[in-house]
PDB file of C-alpha atoms in Angstrom:
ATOM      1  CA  UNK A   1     146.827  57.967 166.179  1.00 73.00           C
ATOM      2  CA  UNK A   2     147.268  56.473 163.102  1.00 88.00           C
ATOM      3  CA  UNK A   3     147.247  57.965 159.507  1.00 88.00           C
ATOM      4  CA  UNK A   4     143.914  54.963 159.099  1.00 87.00           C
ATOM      5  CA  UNK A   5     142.537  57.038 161.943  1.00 91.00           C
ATOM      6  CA  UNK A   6     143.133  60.380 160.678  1.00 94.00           C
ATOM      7  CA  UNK A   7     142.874  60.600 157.411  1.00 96.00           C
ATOM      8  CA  UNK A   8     146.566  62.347 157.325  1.00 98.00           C
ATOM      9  CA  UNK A   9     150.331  60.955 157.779  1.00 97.00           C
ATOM     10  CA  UNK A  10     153.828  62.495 157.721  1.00 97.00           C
ATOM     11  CA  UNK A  11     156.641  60.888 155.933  1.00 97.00           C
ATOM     12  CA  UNK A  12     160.101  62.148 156.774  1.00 97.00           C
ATOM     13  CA  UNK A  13     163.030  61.105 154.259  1.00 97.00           C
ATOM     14  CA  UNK A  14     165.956  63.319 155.276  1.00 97.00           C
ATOM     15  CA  UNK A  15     165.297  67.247 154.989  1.00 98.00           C
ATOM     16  CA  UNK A  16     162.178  66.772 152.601  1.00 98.00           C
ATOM     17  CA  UNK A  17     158.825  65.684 154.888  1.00 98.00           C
ATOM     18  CA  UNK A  18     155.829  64.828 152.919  1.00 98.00           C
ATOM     19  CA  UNK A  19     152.452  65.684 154.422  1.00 98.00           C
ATOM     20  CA  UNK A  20     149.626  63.459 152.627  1.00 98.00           C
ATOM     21  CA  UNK A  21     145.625  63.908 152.928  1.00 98.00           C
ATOM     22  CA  UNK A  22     145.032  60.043 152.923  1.00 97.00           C
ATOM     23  CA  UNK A  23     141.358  59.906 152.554  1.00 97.00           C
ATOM     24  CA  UNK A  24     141.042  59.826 148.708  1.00 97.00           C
ATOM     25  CA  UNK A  25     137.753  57.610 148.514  1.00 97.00           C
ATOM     26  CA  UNK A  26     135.936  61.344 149.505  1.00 97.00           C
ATOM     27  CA  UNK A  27     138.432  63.353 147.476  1.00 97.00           C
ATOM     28  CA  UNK A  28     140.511  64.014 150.792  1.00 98.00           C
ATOM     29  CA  UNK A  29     137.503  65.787 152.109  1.00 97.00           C
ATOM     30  CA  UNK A  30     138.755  68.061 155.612  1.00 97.00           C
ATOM     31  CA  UNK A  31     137.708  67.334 159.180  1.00 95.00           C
ATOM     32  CA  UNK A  32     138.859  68.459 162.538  1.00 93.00           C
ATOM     33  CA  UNK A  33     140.924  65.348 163.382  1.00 94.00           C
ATOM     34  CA  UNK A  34     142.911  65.828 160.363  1.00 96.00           C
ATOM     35  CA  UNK A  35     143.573  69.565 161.286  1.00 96.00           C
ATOM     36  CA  UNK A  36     144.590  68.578 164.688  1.00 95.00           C
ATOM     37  CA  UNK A  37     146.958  65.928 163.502  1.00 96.00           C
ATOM     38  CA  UNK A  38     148.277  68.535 161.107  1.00 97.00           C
ATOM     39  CA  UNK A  39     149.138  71.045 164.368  1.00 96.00           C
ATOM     40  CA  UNK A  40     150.393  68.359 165.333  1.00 95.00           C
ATOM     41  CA  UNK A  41     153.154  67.480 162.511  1.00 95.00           C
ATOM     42  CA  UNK A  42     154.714  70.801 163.323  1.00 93.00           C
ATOM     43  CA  UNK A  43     155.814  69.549 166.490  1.00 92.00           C
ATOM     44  CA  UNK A  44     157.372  66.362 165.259  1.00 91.00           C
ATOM     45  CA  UNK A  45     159.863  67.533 162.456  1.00 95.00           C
ATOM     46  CA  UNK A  46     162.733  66.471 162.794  1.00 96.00           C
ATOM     47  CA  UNK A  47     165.551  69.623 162.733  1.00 95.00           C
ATOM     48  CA  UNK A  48     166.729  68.909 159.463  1.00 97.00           C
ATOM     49  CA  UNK A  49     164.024  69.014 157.733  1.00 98.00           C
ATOM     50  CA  UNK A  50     163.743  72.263 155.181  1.00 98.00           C
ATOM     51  CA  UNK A  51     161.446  70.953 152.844  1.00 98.00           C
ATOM     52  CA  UNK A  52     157.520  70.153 153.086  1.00 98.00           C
ATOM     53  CA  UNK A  53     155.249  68.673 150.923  1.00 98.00           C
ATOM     54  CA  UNK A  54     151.851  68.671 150.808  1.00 98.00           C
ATOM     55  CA  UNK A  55     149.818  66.323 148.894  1.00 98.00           C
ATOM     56  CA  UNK A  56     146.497  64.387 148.252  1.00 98.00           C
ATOM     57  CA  UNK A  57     146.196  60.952 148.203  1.00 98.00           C
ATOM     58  CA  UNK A  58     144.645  59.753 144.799  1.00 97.00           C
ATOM     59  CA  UNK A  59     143.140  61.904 141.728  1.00 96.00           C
ATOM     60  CA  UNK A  60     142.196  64.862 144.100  1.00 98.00           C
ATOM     61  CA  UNK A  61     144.529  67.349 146.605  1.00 98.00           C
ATOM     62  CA  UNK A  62     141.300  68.236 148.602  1.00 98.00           C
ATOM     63  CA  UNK A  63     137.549  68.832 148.253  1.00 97.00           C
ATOM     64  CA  UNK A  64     137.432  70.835 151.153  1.00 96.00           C
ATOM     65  CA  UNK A  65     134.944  70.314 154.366  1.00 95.00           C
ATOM     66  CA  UNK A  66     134.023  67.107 154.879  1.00 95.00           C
ATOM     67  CA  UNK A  67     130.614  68.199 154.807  1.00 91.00           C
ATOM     68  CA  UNK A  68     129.598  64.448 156.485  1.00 88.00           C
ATOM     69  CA  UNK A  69     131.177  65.702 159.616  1.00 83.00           C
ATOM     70  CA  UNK A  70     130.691  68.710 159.286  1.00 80.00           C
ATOM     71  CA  UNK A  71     126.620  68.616 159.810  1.00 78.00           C
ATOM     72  CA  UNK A  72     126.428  66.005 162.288  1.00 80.00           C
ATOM     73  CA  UNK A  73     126.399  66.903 165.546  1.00 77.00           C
ATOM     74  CA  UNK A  74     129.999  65.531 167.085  1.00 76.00           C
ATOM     75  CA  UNK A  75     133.265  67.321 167.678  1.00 75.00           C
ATOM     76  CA  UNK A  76     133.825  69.878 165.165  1.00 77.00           C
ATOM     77  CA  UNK A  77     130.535  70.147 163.739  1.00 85.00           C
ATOM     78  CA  UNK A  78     128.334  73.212 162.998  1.00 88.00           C
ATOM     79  CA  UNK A  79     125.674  72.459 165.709  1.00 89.00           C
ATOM     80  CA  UNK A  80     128.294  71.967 168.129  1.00 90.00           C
ATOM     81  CA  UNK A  81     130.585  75.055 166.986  1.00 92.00           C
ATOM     82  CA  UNK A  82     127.186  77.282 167.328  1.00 90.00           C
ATOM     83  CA  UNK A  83     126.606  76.405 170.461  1.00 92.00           C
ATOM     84  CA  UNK A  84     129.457  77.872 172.261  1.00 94.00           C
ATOM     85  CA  UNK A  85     129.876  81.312 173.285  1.00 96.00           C
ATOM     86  CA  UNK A  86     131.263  83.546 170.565  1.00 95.00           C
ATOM     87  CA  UNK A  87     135.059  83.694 172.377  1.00 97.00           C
ATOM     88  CA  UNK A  88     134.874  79.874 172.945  1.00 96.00           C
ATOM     89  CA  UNK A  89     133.864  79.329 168.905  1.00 94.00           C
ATOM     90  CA  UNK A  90     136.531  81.612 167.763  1.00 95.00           C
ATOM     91  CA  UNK A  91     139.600  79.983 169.968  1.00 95.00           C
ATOM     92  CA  UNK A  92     138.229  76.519 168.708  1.00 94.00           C
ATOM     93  CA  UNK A  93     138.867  78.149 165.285  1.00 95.00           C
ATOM     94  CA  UNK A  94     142.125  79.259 166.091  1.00 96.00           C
ATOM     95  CA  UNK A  95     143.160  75.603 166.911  1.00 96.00           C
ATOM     96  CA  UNK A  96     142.028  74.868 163.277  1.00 96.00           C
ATOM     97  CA  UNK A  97     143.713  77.657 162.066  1.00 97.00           C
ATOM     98  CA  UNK A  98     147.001  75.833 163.465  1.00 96.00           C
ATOM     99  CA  UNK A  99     147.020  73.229 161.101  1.00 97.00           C
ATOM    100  CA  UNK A 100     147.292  75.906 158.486  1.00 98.00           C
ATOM    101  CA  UNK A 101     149.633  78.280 159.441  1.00 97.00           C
ATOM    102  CA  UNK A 102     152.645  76.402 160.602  1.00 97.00           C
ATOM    103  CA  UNK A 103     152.737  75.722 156.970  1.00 98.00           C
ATOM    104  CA  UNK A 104     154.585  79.262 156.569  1.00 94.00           C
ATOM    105  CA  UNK A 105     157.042  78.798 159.477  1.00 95.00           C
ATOM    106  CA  UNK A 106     160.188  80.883 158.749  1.00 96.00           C
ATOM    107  CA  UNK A 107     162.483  77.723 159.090  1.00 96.00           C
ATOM    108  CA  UNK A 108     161.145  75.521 156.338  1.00 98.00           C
ATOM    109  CA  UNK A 109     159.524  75.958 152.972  1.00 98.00           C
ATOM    110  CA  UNK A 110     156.819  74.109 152.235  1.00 98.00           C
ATOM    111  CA  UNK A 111     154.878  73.663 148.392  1.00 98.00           C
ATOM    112  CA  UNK A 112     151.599  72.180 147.714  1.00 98.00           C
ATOM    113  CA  UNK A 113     151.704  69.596 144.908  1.00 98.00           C
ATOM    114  CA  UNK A 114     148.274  70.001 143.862  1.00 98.00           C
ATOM    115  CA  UNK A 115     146.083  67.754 141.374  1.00 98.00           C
ATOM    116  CA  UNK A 116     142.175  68.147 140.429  1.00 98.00           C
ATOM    117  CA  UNK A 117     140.082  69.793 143.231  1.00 97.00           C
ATOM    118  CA  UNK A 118     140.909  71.998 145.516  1.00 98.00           C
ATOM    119  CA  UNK A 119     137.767  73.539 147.077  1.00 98.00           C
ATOM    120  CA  UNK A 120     137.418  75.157 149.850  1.00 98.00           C
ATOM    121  CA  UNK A 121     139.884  74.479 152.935  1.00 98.00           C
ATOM    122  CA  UNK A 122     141.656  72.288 149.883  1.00 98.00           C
ATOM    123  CA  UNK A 123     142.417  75.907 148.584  1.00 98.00           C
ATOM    124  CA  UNK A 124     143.222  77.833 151.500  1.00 98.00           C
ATOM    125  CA  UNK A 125     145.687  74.331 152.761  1.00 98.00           C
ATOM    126  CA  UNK A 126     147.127  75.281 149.093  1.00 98.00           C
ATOM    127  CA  UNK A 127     147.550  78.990 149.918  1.00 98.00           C
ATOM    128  CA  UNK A 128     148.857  78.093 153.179  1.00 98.00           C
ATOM    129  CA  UNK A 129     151.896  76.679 151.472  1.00 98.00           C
ATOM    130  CA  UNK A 130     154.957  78.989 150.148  1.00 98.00           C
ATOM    131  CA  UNK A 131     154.852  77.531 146.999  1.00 98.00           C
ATOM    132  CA  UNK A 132     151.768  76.034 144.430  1.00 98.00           C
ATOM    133  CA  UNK A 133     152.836  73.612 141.520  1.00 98.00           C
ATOM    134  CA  UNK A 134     149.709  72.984 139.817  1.00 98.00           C
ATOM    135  CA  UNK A 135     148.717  69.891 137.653  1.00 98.00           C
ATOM    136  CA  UNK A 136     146.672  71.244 134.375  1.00 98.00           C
ATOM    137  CA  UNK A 137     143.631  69.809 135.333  1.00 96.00           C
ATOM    138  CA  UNK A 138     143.447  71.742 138.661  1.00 98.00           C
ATOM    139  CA  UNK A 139     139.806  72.958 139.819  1.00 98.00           C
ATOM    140  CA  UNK A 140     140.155  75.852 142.469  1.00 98.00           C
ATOM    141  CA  UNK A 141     137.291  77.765 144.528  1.00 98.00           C
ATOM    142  CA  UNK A 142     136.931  79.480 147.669  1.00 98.00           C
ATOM    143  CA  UNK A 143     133.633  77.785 148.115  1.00 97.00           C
ATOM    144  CA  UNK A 144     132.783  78.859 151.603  1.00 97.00           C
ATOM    145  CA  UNK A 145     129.954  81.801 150.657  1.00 97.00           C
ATOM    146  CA  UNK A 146     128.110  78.795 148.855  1.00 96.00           C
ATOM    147  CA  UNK A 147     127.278  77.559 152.318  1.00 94.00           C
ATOM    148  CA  UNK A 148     127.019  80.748 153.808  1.00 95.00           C
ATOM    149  CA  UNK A 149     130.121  80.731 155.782  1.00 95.00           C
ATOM    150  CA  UNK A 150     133.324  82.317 155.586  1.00 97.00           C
ATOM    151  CA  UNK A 151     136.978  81.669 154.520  1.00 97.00           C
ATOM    152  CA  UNK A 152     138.520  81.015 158.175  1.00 97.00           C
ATOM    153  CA  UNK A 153     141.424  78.579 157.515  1.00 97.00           C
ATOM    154  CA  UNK A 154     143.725  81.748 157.465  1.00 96.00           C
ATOM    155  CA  UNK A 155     143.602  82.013 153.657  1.00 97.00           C
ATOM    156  CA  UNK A 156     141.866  85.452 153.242  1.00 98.00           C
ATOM    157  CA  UNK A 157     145.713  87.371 153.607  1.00 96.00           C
ATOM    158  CA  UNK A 158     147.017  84.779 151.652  1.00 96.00           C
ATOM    159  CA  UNK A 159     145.067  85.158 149.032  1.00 98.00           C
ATOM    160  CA  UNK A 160     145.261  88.887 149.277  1.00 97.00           C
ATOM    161  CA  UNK A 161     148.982  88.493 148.841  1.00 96.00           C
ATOM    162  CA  UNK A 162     148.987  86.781 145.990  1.00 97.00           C
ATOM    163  CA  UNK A 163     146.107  88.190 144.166  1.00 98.00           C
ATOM    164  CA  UNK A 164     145.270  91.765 145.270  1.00 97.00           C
ATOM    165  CA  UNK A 165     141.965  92.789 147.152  1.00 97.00           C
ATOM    166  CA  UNK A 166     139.820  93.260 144.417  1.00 98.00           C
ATOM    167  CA  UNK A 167     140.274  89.830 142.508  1.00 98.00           C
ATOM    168  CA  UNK A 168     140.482  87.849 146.386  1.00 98.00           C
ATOM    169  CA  UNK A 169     137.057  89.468 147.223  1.00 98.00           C
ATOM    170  CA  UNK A 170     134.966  88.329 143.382  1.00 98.00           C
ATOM    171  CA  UNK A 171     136.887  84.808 144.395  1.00 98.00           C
ATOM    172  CA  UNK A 172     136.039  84.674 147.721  1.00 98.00           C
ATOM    173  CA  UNK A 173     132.240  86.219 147.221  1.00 98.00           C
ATOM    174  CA  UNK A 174     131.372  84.479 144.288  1.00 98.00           C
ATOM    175  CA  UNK A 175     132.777  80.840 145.302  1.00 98.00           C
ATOM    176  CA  UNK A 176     133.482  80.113 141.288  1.00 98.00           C
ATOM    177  CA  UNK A 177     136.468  77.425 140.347  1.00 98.00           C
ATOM    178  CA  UNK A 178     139.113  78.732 138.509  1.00 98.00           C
ATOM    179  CA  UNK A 179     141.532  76.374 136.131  1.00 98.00           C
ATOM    180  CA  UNK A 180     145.382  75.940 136.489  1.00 98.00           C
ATOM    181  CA  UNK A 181     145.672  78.552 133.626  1.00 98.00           C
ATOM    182  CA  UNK A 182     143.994  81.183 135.172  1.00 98.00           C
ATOM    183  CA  UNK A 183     145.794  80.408 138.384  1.00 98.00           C
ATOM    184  CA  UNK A 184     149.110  81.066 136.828  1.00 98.00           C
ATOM    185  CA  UNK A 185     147.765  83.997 135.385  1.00 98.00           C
ATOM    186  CA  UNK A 186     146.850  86.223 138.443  1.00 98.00           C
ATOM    187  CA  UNK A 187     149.892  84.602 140.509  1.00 97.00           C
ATOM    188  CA  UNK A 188     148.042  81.958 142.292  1.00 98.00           C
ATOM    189  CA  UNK A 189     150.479  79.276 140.809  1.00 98.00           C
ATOM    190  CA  UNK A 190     154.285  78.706 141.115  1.00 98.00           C
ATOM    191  CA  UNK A 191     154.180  76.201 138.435  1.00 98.00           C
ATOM    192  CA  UNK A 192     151.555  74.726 136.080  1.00 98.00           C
ATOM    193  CA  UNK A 193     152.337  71.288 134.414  1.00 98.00           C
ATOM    194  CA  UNK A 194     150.749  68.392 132.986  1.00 98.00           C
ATOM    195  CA  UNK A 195     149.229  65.864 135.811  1.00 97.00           C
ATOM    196  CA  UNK A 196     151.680  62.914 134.540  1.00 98.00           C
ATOM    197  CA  UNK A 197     154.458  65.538 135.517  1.00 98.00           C
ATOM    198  CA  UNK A 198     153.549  67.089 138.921  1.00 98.00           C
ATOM    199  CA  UNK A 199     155.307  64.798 140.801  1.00 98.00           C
ATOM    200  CA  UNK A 200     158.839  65.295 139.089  1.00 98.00           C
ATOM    201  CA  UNK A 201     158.118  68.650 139.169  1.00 98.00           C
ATOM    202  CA  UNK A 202     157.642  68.918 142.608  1.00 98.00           C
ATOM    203  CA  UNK A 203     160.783  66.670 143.287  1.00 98.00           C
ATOM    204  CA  UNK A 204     162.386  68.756 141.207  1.00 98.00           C
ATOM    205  CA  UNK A 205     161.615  72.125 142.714  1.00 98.00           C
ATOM    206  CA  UNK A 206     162.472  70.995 146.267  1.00 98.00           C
ATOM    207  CA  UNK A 207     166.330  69.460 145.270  1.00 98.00           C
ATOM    208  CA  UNK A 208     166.350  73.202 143.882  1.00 98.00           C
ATOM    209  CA  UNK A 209     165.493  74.772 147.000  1.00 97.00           C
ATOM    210  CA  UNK A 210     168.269  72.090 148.934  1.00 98.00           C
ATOM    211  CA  UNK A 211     170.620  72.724 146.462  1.00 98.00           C
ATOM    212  CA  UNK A 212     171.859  76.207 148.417  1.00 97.00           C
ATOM    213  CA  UNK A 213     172.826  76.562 151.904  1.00 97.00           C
ATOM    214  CA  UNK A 214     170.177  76.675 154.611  1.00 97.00           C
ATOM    215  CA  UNK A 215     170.932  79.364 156.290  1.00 96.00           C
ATOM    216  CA  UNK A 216     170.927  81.786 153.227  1.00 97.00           C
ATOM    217  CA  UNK A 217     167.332  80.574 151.915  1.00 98.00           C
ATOM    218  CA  UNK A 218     166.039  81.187 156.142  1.00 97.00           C
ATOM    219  CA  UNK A 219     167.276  84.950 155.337  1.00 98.00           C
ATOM    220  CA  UNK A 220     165.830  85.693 151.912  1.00 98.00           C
ATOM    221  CA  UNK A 221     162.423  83.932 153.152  1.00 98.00           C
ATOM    222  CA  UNK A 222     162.353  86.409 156.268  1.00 97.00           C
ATOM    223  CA  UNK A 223     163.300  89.185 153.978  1.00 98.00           C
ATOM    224  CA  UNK A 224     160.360  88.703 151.213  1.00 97.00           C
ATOM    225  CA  UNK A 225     157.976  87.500 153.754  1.00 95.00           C
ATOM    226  CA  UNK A 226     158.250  90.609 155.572  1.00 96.00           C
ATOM    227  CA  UNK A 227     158.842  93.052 153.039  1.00 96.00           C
ATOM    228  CA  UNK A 228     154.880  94.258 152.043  1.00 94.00           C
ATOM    229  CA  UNK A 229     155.297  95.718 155.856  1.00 94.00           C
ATOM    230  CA  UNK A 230     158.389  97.362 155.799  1.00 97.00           C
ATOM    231  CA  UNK A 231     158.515 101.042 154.231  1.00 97.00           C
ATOM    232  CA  UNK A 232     161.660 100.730 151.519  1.00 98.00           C
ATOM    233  CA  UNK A 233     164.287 102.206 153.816  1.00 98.00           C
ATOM    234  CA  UNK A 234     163.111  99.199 156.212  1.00 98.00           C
ATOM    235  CA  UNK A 235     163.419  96.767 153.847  1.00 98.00           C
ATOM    236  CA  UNK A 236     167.090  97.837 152.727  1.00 98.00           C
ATOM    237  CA  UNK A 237     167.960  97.823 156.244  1.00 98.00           C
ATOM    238  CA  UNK A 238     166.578  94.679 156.804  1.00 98.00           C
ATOM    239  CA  UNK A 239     168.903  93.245 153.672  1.00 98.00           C
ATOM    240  CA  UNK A 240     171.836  95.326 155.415  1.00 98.00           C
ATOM    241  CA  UNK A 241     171.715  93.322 158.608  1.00 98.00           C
ATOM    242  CA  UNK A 242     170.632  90.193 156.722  1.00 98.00           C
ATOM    243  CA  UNK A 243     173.903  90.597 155.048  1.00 97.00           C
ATOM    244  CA  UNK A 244     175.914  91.108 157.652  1.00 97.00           C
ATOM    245  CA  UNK A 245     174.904  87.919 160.027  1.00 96.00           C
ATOM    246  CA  UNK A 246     175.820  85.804 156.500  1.00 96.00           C
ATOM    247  CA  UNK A 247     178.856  87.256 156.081  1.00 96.00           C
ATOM    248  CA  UNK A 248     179.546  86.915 159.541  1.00 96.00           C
ATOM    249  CA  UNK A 249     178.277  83.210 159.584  1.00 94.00           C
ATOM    250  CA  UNK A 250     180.320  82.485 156.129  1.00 95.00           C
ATOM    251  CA  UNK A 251     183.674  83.323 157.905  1.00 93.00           C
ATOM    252  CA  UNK A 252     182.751  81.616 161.061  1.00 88.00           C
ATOM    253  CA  UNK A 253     181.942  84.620 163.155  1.00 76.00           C
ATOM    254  CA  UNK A 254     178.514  83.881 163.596  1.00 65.00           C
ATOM    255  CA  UNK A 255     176.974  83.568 167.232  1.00 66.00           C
TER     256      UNK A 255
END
């Protein structure tokens, strides 16, 4: 399908891909097509690419649920989610949920070049990404509890992460926007810059991240990524043998 059809396209230029909600007339507003087309992109990088993007077509990353869809009654919507069986509901979810999490694959590292709303599933697409440069005007919420639902895009650990429990849940349970400063301020941002700027910036981070081999950046990710579950002699293990497979690669041992 096309990007006109989705409201999503992928853009490939050597080892940077750019992922781009393309529906900017309803502030890139979310809806199951454009998840699925997202799963989708996973399967079609090419192998060199190390570098994602994701961005929002015109003055606004994402405004979350398209609501439009949303409460109809077609594929995807809340009359047709409620009528399945509880198991059926969640594994439709979990297909959703795809779109999301492939963001965090161990092979690539992707940042969200984000610009003035991102509500709802526009947050937790944001907090899906390794990385969040932030344009000054930025407009954040976890809106979800404002319709009586429930964060379900696989942000809620994400968030956690970044944030701790106790500031995720009075985000999460109160639905209130936060601003780019803020966001810096409790770790929710990588960067924070002015608007006209977020696109060099983001250029800029991502020749940083080429700039070193690979191989090395697959190793530390795998090593921070896992290191909240490891107990400290785990982790220093884990940098032992990380070592040791570089070492082994940088001398042409490797397997």
């Amino acid at each position: 399908m096309t990007a006109e059809a989705t409201g999503v396209r992928l853009k490939c230029d050597g080892p940077v891909a750019t992922v781009t909600l393309c529906r900017p007339d309803v502030l890139n507003a979310q809806t199951p097509t454009m998840w699925r087309a997202m799963s989708d992109f996973s399967r079609d990088l090419p192998g060199d690419v190390r570098v994602v993007i994701v961005r929002g077509e015109g003055r606004a990353f994402s405004a979350g649920l398209d609501l439009s869809v949303a409460g109809a009654s077609g594929p995807g919507s809340f009359a047709e989610l409620s009528a399945l069986s509880e198991a059926d509901c969640a594994d439709r979810i979990a297909e959703f949920q795809g779109a999301f999490t492939w963001l965090h694959r161990p092979d690539i590292i992707s940042i969200a070049a984000v610009r003035g709303h991102a509500i709802g599933a526009g947050f937790q697409l944001a907090l899906a990404c390794d990385l969040r440069v932030l344009a000054e005007d930025v407009k954040l919420s976890m809106a979800e509890v404002t319709l009586g639902l429930v964060p379900d895009l696989a942000g809620t650990r994400r968030l956690v992460e970044l944030v701790g429990y106790s500031r995720a849940l009075e985000i999460c349970a109160t639905g209130r926007r936060l601003g780019a400063a803020e966001a810096d301020r409790i770790g929710l941002a990588t960067l924070v810059v002015p608007e006209v700027e977020l696109d060099d910036a983001v250029r800029d981070l991502a020749a940083g991240l080429l700039a070193n081999d690979r191989n090395a950046v697959v190793e530390i990710k795998a090593l921070l990524a896992g290191a909240a579950g490891r107990t400290q002699a785990e982790q220093q293990r884990a940098e032992r043998e990380a070592q040791a497979r570089r070492l082994r690669d940088l001398v042409g041992r490797g397997e």
